[in-house]
Amino acid sequence: MSRAESVTSAGTVRGVRRAMIVAVVGALLVASLLGIVALLGGDFGELQFRIVLTTLVVAAFGTTALCHLAVVTRAVRVVGFAGIVAGAGAAICALALIWRDWASATGPEEGLFKSFVVLSVLAVSLAHANLLLLLAGNRHRVIRAGLAATLAAIAVVATMILLPVLTDGAIPGSGDDGYWRWLGVAGIVDALGTIALPVLAAVLRPRPAPDGGAPDPATAPAQVGGGTGAGEPVRLRLGLPAGLADRLARHAGGGALENAALDAIDRGLAAAESSRPVPVGDPPTRSVPDPARPAPDVPGS
């Protein structure tokens, strides 16, 4: 995939994310209003009780969905989409249980309830993991190790909760308190990582390169007027709008986008400098391309 296509895809994902966030917040508002009307609308009966439960289900799904949407523009977006699917499935099962006519129900209620529990645990666990995955770009060894340990603890806790449900109590069996002790240990590691990692990420900074060189350009901020040292180039990370990315791709003509961008910037700056009034007595200046930079592979240049 070319850089232009990558930028266009990222813009599309961001647009979908904004639309989903608006839809989730709108659903939360509507459900909240229905809950308020049900509570203040007179006698509180079975219908009002179901409406309140529906409001809670929509609120829970909206909360987890916002956690999943936090990573849909990142490289780990597949985890976010998996969480959204799990949350939507759990909400559907919950609504089916709430609005079921239990007086004449003859279907497999047990299977529906198990599906609700399994999907709910998955949705909550993935929402938890997605919030922690916001730290995945941190390059500090302590943060990366702690993140891996915490994500493993989340997976262990979810698995140990689901096993008794899926096996109808055959795992861990009766009289085995060691299983629950280990579940408690995994839960403590999970809670410790959840609390400590954001604090450590705010305090610790990535270490410099072992050879004393410049920091990683992916994490170092770009400096205007010079690089990380004398004579070093400035590295910029730009998110181009879809239209501008398409124009740059056409300007490159199949060549490297970086060279095309450098050529466009150089020509634009030269044109801007040539249009400025030159003071009397000062020789006109002309933009001279950097000899260290390869010539842009642009058709006609």
Tab-separated table of C-alpha atoms in Angstrom:
chain	number	residue	atom	x	y	z
A	1	MET	CA	0.000	0.000	0.000
A	2	SER	CA	1.368	3.433	-0.977
A	3	ARG	CA	1.607	6.300	1.455
A	4	ALA	CA	-1.280	8.107	-0.225
A	5	GLU	CA	-3.494	5.048	0.102
A	6	SER	CA	-2.416	4.654	3.737
A	7	VAL	CA	-3.309	8.266	4.540
A	8	THR	CA	-6.662	7.928	2.761
A	9	SER	CA	-7.428	4.710	4.667
A	10	ALA	CA	-6.538	6.346	7.989
A	11	GLY	CA	-8.848	9.275	7.178
A	12	THR	CA	-11.686	6.871	6.387
A	13	VAL	CA	-11.170	5.025	9.686
A	14	ARG	CA	-11.205	8.314	11.589
A	15	GLY	CA	-14.454	9.301	9.884
A	16	VAL	CA	-16.059	5.979	10.781
A	17	ARG	CA	-14.835	6.380	14.338
A	18	ARG	CA	-16.411	9.831	14.650
A	19	ALA	CA	-19.710	8.538	13.239
A	20	MET	CA	-19.723	5.606	15.664
A	21	ILE	CA	-18.948	7.866	18.621
A	22	VAL	CA	-21.836	10.177	17.666
A	23	ALA	CA	-24.162	7.164	17.299
A	24	VAL	CA	-23.118	5.724	20.674
A	25	VAL	CA	-23.560	9.043	22.484
A	26	GLY	CA	-26.929	9.579	20.779
A	27	ALA	CA	-28.096	6.110	21.847
A	28	LEU	CA	-26.997	6.840	25.402
A	29	LEU	CA	-28.992	10.088	25.445
A	30	VAL	CA	-32.143	8.441	24.070
A	31	ALA	CA	-31.872	5.522	26.496
A	32	SER	CA	-31.319	7.896	29.405
A	33	LEU	CA	-34.394	9.927	28.489
A	34	LEU	CA	-36.489	6.755	28.258
A	35	GLY	CA	-35.231	5.676	31.663
A	36	ILE	CA	-36.125	9.026	33.212
A	37	VAL	CA	-39.606	8.919	31.672
A	38	ALA	CA	-40.102	5.360	32.930
A	39	LEU	CA	-39.096	6.338	36.473
A	40	LEU	CA	-41.189	9.519	36.618
A	41	GLY	CA	-44.105	8.505	34.412
A	42	GLY	CA	-46.370	7.057	37.068
A	43	ASP	CA	-46.711	3.515	38.416
A	44	PHE	CA	-43.512	1.520	38.281
A	45	GLY	CA	-44.477	-1.835	36.803
A	46	GLU	CA	-42.942	-4.577	34.713
A	47	LEU	CA	-42.761	-2.416	31.575
A	48	GLN	CA	-40.953	0.396	33.364
A	49	PHE	CA	-38.559	-2.110	34.940
A	50	ARG	CA	-37.673	-3.490	31.517
A	51	ILE	CA	-37.127	-0.002	30.144
A	52	VAL	CA	-34.723	0.819	32.972
A	53	LEU	CA	-32.816	-2.420	32.377
A	54	THR	CA	-32.656	-1.611	28.664
A	55	THR	CA	-31.217	1.790	29.537
A	56	LEU	CA	-28.519	0.146	31.643
A	57	VAL	CA	-27.676	-2.276	28.821
A	58	VAL	CA	-27.341	0.539	26.285
A	59	ALA	CA	-25.217	2.547	28.729
A	60	ALA	CA	-22.928	-0.424	29.349
A	61	PHE	CA	-22.553	-1.123	25.637
A	62	GLY	CA	-21.885	2.561	24.920
A	63	THR	CA	-19.217	2.753	27.623
A	64	THR	CA	-17.340	-0.294	26.355
A	65	ALA	CA	-17.763	0.816	22.735
A	66	LEU	CA	-16.047	4.124	23.500
A	67	CYS	CA	-13.117	2.143	24.935
A	68	HIS	CA	-12.939	0.021	21.789
A	69	LEU	CA	-13.137	3.064	19.517
A	70	ALA	CA	-10.035	4.494	21.205
A	71	VAL	CA	-7.779	2.150	19.198
A	72	VAL	CA	-9.565	1.807	15.837
A	73	THR	CA	-7.181	4.353	14.270
A	74	ARG	CA	-4.094	2.479	15.489
A	75	ALA	CA	-2.250	-0.616	14.326
A	76	VAL	CA	-4.130	-2.726	16.918
A	77	ARG	CA	-7.519	-1.730	15.489
A	78	VAL	CA	-8.502	-5.394	15.039
A	79	VAL	CA	-8.745	-5.704	18.835
A	80	GLY	CA	-11.064	-2.698	18.925
A	81	PHE	CA	-13.361	-4.081	16.246
A	82	ALA	CA	-13.417	-7.482	17.985
A	83	GLY	CA	-14.480	-5.755	21.194
A	84	ILE	CA	-17.262	-3.873	19.409
A	85	VAL	CA	-18.590	-7.142	17.959
A	86	ALA	CA	-18.462	-8.833	21.376
A	87	GLY	CA	-20.184	-5.882	23.039
A	88	ALA	CA	-22.914	-5.759	20.408
A	89	GLY	CA	-23.513	-9.512	20.823
A	90	ALA	CA	-23.718	-9.174	24.592
A	91	ALA	CA	-26.187	-6.273	24.269
A	92	ILE	CA	-28.390	-8.281	21.887
A	93	CYS	CA	-28.431	-11.264	24.267
A	94	ALA	CA	-29.226	-8.996	27.215
A	95	LEU	CA	-32.101	-7.311	25.391
A	96	ALA	CA	-33.479	-10.705	24.355
A	97	LEU	CA	-33.414	-11.820	27.992
A	98	ILE	CA	-35.013	-8.581	29.211
A	99	TRP	CA	-37.891	-8.501	26.714
A	100	ARG	CA	-38.541	-12.228	26.637
A	101	ASP	CA	-42.021	-13.393	27.579
A	102	TRP	CA	-40.994	-15.590	30.482
A	103	ALA	CA	-44.553	-16.742	31.140
A	104	SER	CA	-44.635	-18.699	27.878
A	105	ALA	CA	-40.906	-19.087	27.228
A	106	THR	CA	-39.934	-22.527	25.948
A	107	GLY	CA	-36.638	-21.804	24.179
A	108	PRO	CA	-33.059	-22.491	25.289
A	109	GLU	CA	-32.779	-19.816	27.970
A	110	GLU	CA	-29.639	-21.423	29.386
A	111	GLY	CA	-27.767	-21.093	26.094
A	112	LEU	CA	-28.848	-17.487	25.748
A	113	PHE	CA	-27.697	-16.725	29.276
A	114	LYS	CA	-24.316	-18.409	28.694
A	115	SER	CA	-23.858	-16.453	25.483
A	116	PHE	CA	-24.601	-13.248	27.349
A	117	VAL	CA	-22.042	-14.044	30.075
A	118	VAL	CA	-19.321	-15.104	27.616
A	119	LEU	CA	-19.767	-12.094	25.329
A	120	SER	CA	-19.978	-9.703	28.292
A	121	VAL	CA	-16.706	-10.975	29.768
A	122	LEU	CA	-15.038	-10.713	26.363
A	123	ALA	CA	-16.368	-7.194	25.778
A	124	VAL	CA	-15.231	-5.917	29.173
A	125	SER	CA	-11.832	-7.638	28.942
A	126	LEU	CA	-11.192	-6.271	25.446
A	127	ALA	CA	-12.282	-2.785	26.528
A	128	HIS	CA	-9.796	-2.999	29.392
A	129	ALA	CA	-7.065	-4.209	27.043
A	130	ASN	CA	-7.813	-1.520	24.451
A	131	LEU	CA	-7.364	1.264	26.982
A	132	LEU	CA	-3.985	-0.179	27.971
A	133	LEU	CA	-2.992	-0.615	24.317
A	134	LEU	CA	-2.944	3.175	24.052
A	135	LEU	CA	0.463	2.786	25.707
A	136	ALA	CA	1.707	0.382	23.025
A	137	GLY	CA	3.678	3.158	21.318
A	138	ASN	CA	5.804	3.767	24.423
A	139	ARG	CA	9.308	2.404	23.799
A	140	HIS	CA	10.502	2.256	27.398
A	141	ARG	CA	11.397	-1.310	28.351
A	142	VAL	CA	9.645	-1.137	31.715
A	143	ILE	CA	6.389	0.047	30.119
A	144	ARG	CA	6.521	-2.570	27.378
A	145	ALA	CA	7.239	-5.392	29.824
A	146	GLY	CA	4.537	-4.218	32.213
A	147	LEU	CA	2.043	-3.881	29.378
A	148	ALA	CA	2.715	-7.437	28.204
A	149	ALA	CA	2.326	-8.786	31.749
A	150	THR	CA	-0.912	-6.869	32.325
A	151	LEU	CA	-2.437	-7.979	29.025
A	152	ALA	CA	-1.533	-11.579	29.892
A	153	ALA	CA	-3.207	-11.149	33.297
A	154	ILE	CA	-6.358	-9.808	31.626
A	155	ALA	CA	-6.467	-12.875	29.359
A	156	VAL	CA	-5.945	-15.226	32.339
A	157	VAL	CA	-8.689	-13.570	34.390
A	158	ALA	CA	-11.169	-13.722	31.501
A	159	THR	CA	-10.347	-17.376	30.795
A	160	MET	CA	-10.621	-18.436	34.444
A	161	ILE	CA	-13.992	-16.684	34.769
A	162	LEU	CA	-15.381	-18.292	31.623
A	163	LEU	CA	-14.217	-21.867	32.255
A	164	PRO	CA	-16.680	-22.570	35.120
A	165	VAL	CA	-19.505	-21.068	33.030
A	166	LEU	CA	-18.743	-23.069	29.896
A	167	THR	CA	-18.155	-26.360	31.746
A	168	ASP	CA	-21.135	-26.003	34.134
A	169	GLY	CA	-18.776	-26.034	37.106
A	170	ALA	CA	-16.762	-29.093	36.035
A	171	ILE	CA	-13.778	-26.745	36.101
A	172	PRO	CA	-12.556	-26.232	38.784
A	173	GLY	CA	-14.882	-28.733	40.425
A	174	SER	CA	-16.043	-28.777	44.022
A	175	GLY	CA	-13.711	-28.198	46.949
A	176	ASP	CA	-10.827	-26.804	44.862
A	177	ASP	CA	-10.012	-23.394	46.293
A	178	GLY	CA	-6.596	-23.288	44.600
A	179	TYR	CA	-8.287	-22.301	41.342
A	180	TRP	CA	-9.884	-19.259	42.929
A	181	ARG	CA	-6.643	-18.341	44.684
A	182	TRP	CA	-4.825	-18.219	41.349
A	183	LEU	CA	-7.704	-16.211	39.913
A	184	GLY	CA	-7.182	-13.717	42.727
A	185	VAL	CA	-3.445	-13.552	41.964
A	186	ALA	CA	-4.135	-12.841	38.294
A	187	GLY	CA	-6.676	-10.205	39.294
A	188	ILE	CA	-4.124	-8.481	41.541
A	189	VAL	CA	-1.545	-8.399	38.727
A	190	ASP	CA	-4.244	-7.053	36.422
A	191	ALA	CA	-5.197	-4.280	38.845
A	192	LEU	CA	-1.561	-3.410	39.588
A	193	GLY	CA	-0.691	-3.013	35.914
A	194	THR	CA	-3.848	-1.010	35.214
A	195	ILE	CA	-3.019	1.484	37.958
A	196	ALA	CA	0.763	1.620	37.649
A	197	LEU	CA	1.327	1.675	33.883
A	198	PRO	CA	-0.323	5.049	33.120
A	199	VAL	CA	1.570	6.611	36.031
A	200	LEU	CA	4.902	5.147	34.916
A	201	ALA	CA	4.267	6.199	31.324
A	202	ALA	CA	3.817	9.792	32.489
A	203	VAL	CA	7.043	9.692	34.529
A	204	LEU	CA	9.434	7.579	32.480
A	205	ARG	CA	10.838	8.699	29.159
A	206	PRO	CA	12.372	6.549	26.405
A	207	ARG	CA	16.087	6.024	26.927
A	208	PRO	CA	18.553	7.528	24.438
A	209	ALA	CA	20.289	5.303	21.932
A	210	PRO	CA	23.120	3.185	23.407
A	211	ASP	CA	25.695	4.837	21.124
A	212	GLY	CA	24.671	8.295	22.307
A	213	GLY	CA	23.093	9.084	18.961
A	214	ALA	CA	19.915	10.932	18.245
A	215	PRO	CA	16.619	9.664	19.670
A	216	ASP	CA	14.182	7.725	17.545
A	217	PRO	CA	12.637	10.156	15.004
A	218	ALA	CA	9.284	8.425	15.505
A	219	THR	CA	9.165	9.644	19.114
A	220	ALA	CA	11.332	12.780	18.931
A	221	PRO	CA	9.472	16.007	18.130
A	222	ALA	CA	10.428	17.789	14.930
A	223	GLN	CA	12.477	20.966	15.412
A	224	VAL	CA	12.001	23.930	13.114
A	225	GLY	CA	15.226	25.440	11.822
A	226	GLY	CA	17.440	22.422	12.433
A	227	GLY	CA	17.537	18.763	13.263
A	228	THR	CA	18.661	17.029	16.396
A	229	GLY	CA	22.176	18.324	15.732
A	230	ALA	CA	24.090	20.663	13.446
A	231	GLY	CA	23.523	19.825	9.799
A	232	GLU	CA	21.046	17.051	10.498
A	233	PRO	CA	17.746	17.053	8.597
A	234	VAL	CA	14.421	17.729	10.258
A	235	ARG	CA	12.037	14.747	10.231
A	236	LEU	CA	8.344	15.579	10.053
A	237	ARG	CA	5.397	13.212	10.452
A	238	LEU	CA	2.436	14.732	8.634
A	239	GLY	CA	-1.127	13.514	8.241
A	240	LEU	CA	-2.247	14.753	4.826
A	241	PRO	CA	-5.900	15.220	3.877
A	242	ALA	CA	-7.140	12.735	1.292
A	243	GLY	CA	-7.284	15.316	-1.516
A	244	LEU	CA	-3.763	16.604	-0.867
A	245	ALA	CA	-2.417	13.045	-0.611
A	246	ASP	CA	-3.929	12.223	-4.019
A	247	ARG	CA	-2.366	15.328	-5.555
A	248	LEU	CA	1.013	14.415	-4.103
A	249	ALA	CA	0.708	10.876	-5.465
A	250	ARG	CA	-0.052	12.261	-8.946
A	251	HIS	CA	2.886	14.654	-8.629
A	252	ALA	CA	5.182	11.734	-7.771
A	253	GLY	CA	4.110	9.909	-10.931
A	254	GLY	CA	4.831	6.511	-9.435
A	255	GLY	CA	8.052	7.599	-7.774
A	256	ALA	CA	8.864	8.047	-4.095
A	257	LEU	CA	6.364	10.275	-2.298
A	258	GLU	CA	9.075	11.610	-0.001
A	259	ASN	CA	11.107	12.980	-2.899
A	260	ALA	CA	7.982	14.441	-4.488
A	261	ALA	CA	7.067	16.157	-1.214
A	262	LEU	CA	10.595	17.558	-0.822
A	263	ASP	CA	10.526	18.843	-4.378
A	264	ALA	CA	7.134	20.508	-3.861
A	265	ILE	CA	8.304	22.146	-0.630
A	266	ASP	CA	11.560	23.325	-2.236
A	267	ARG	CA	9.745	24.828	-5.232
A	268	GLY	CA	7.121	26.451	-3.024
A	269	LEU	CA	9.730	28.048	-0.770
A	270	ALA	CA	11.743	29.229	-3.789
A	271	ALA	CA	8.639	30.844	-5.268
A	272	ALA	CA	7.770	32.487	-1.949
A	273	GLU	CA	11.301	33.861	-1.518
A	274	SER	CA	11.453	35.170	-5.099
A	275	SER	CA	8.187	37.069	-4.612
A	276	ARG	CA	9.483	38.978	-1.589
A	277	PRO	CA	10.833	42.529	-2.169
A	278	VAL	CA	14.651	42.576	-2.094
A	279	PRO	CA	16.197	45.472	-0.106
A	280	VAL	CA	18.456	47.845	-2.070
A	281	GLY	CA	22.067	46.761	-1.929
A	282	ASP	CA	21.335	43.114	-1.077
A	283	PRO	CA	21.889	40.544	-3.806
A	284	PRO	CA	18.872	38.402	-4.653
A	285	THR	CA	18.816	35.039	-2.957
A	286	ARG	CA	17.812	31.792	-4.571
A	287	SER	CA	16.866	28.519	-2.960
A	288	VAL	CA	19.666	26.010	-3.535
A	289	PRO	CA	18.692	22.346	-3.244
A	290	ASP	CA	20.498	20.333	-0.624
A	291	PRO	CA	23.258	18.350	-2.418
A	292	ALA	CA	22.876	15.535	0.138
A	293	ARG	CA	19.265	15.006	-0.944
A	294	PRO	CA	18.699	12.842	-4.039
A	295	ALA	CA	16.952	14.455	-6.963
A	296	PRO	CA	13.187	13.904	-6.859
A	297	ASP	CA	12.000	11.286	-9.293
A	298	VAL	CA	9.156	13.438	-10.664
A	299	PRO	CA	8.214	13.307	-14.360
A	300	GLY	CA	9.358	16.384	-16.158
A	301	SER	CA	11.617	17.556	-13.345
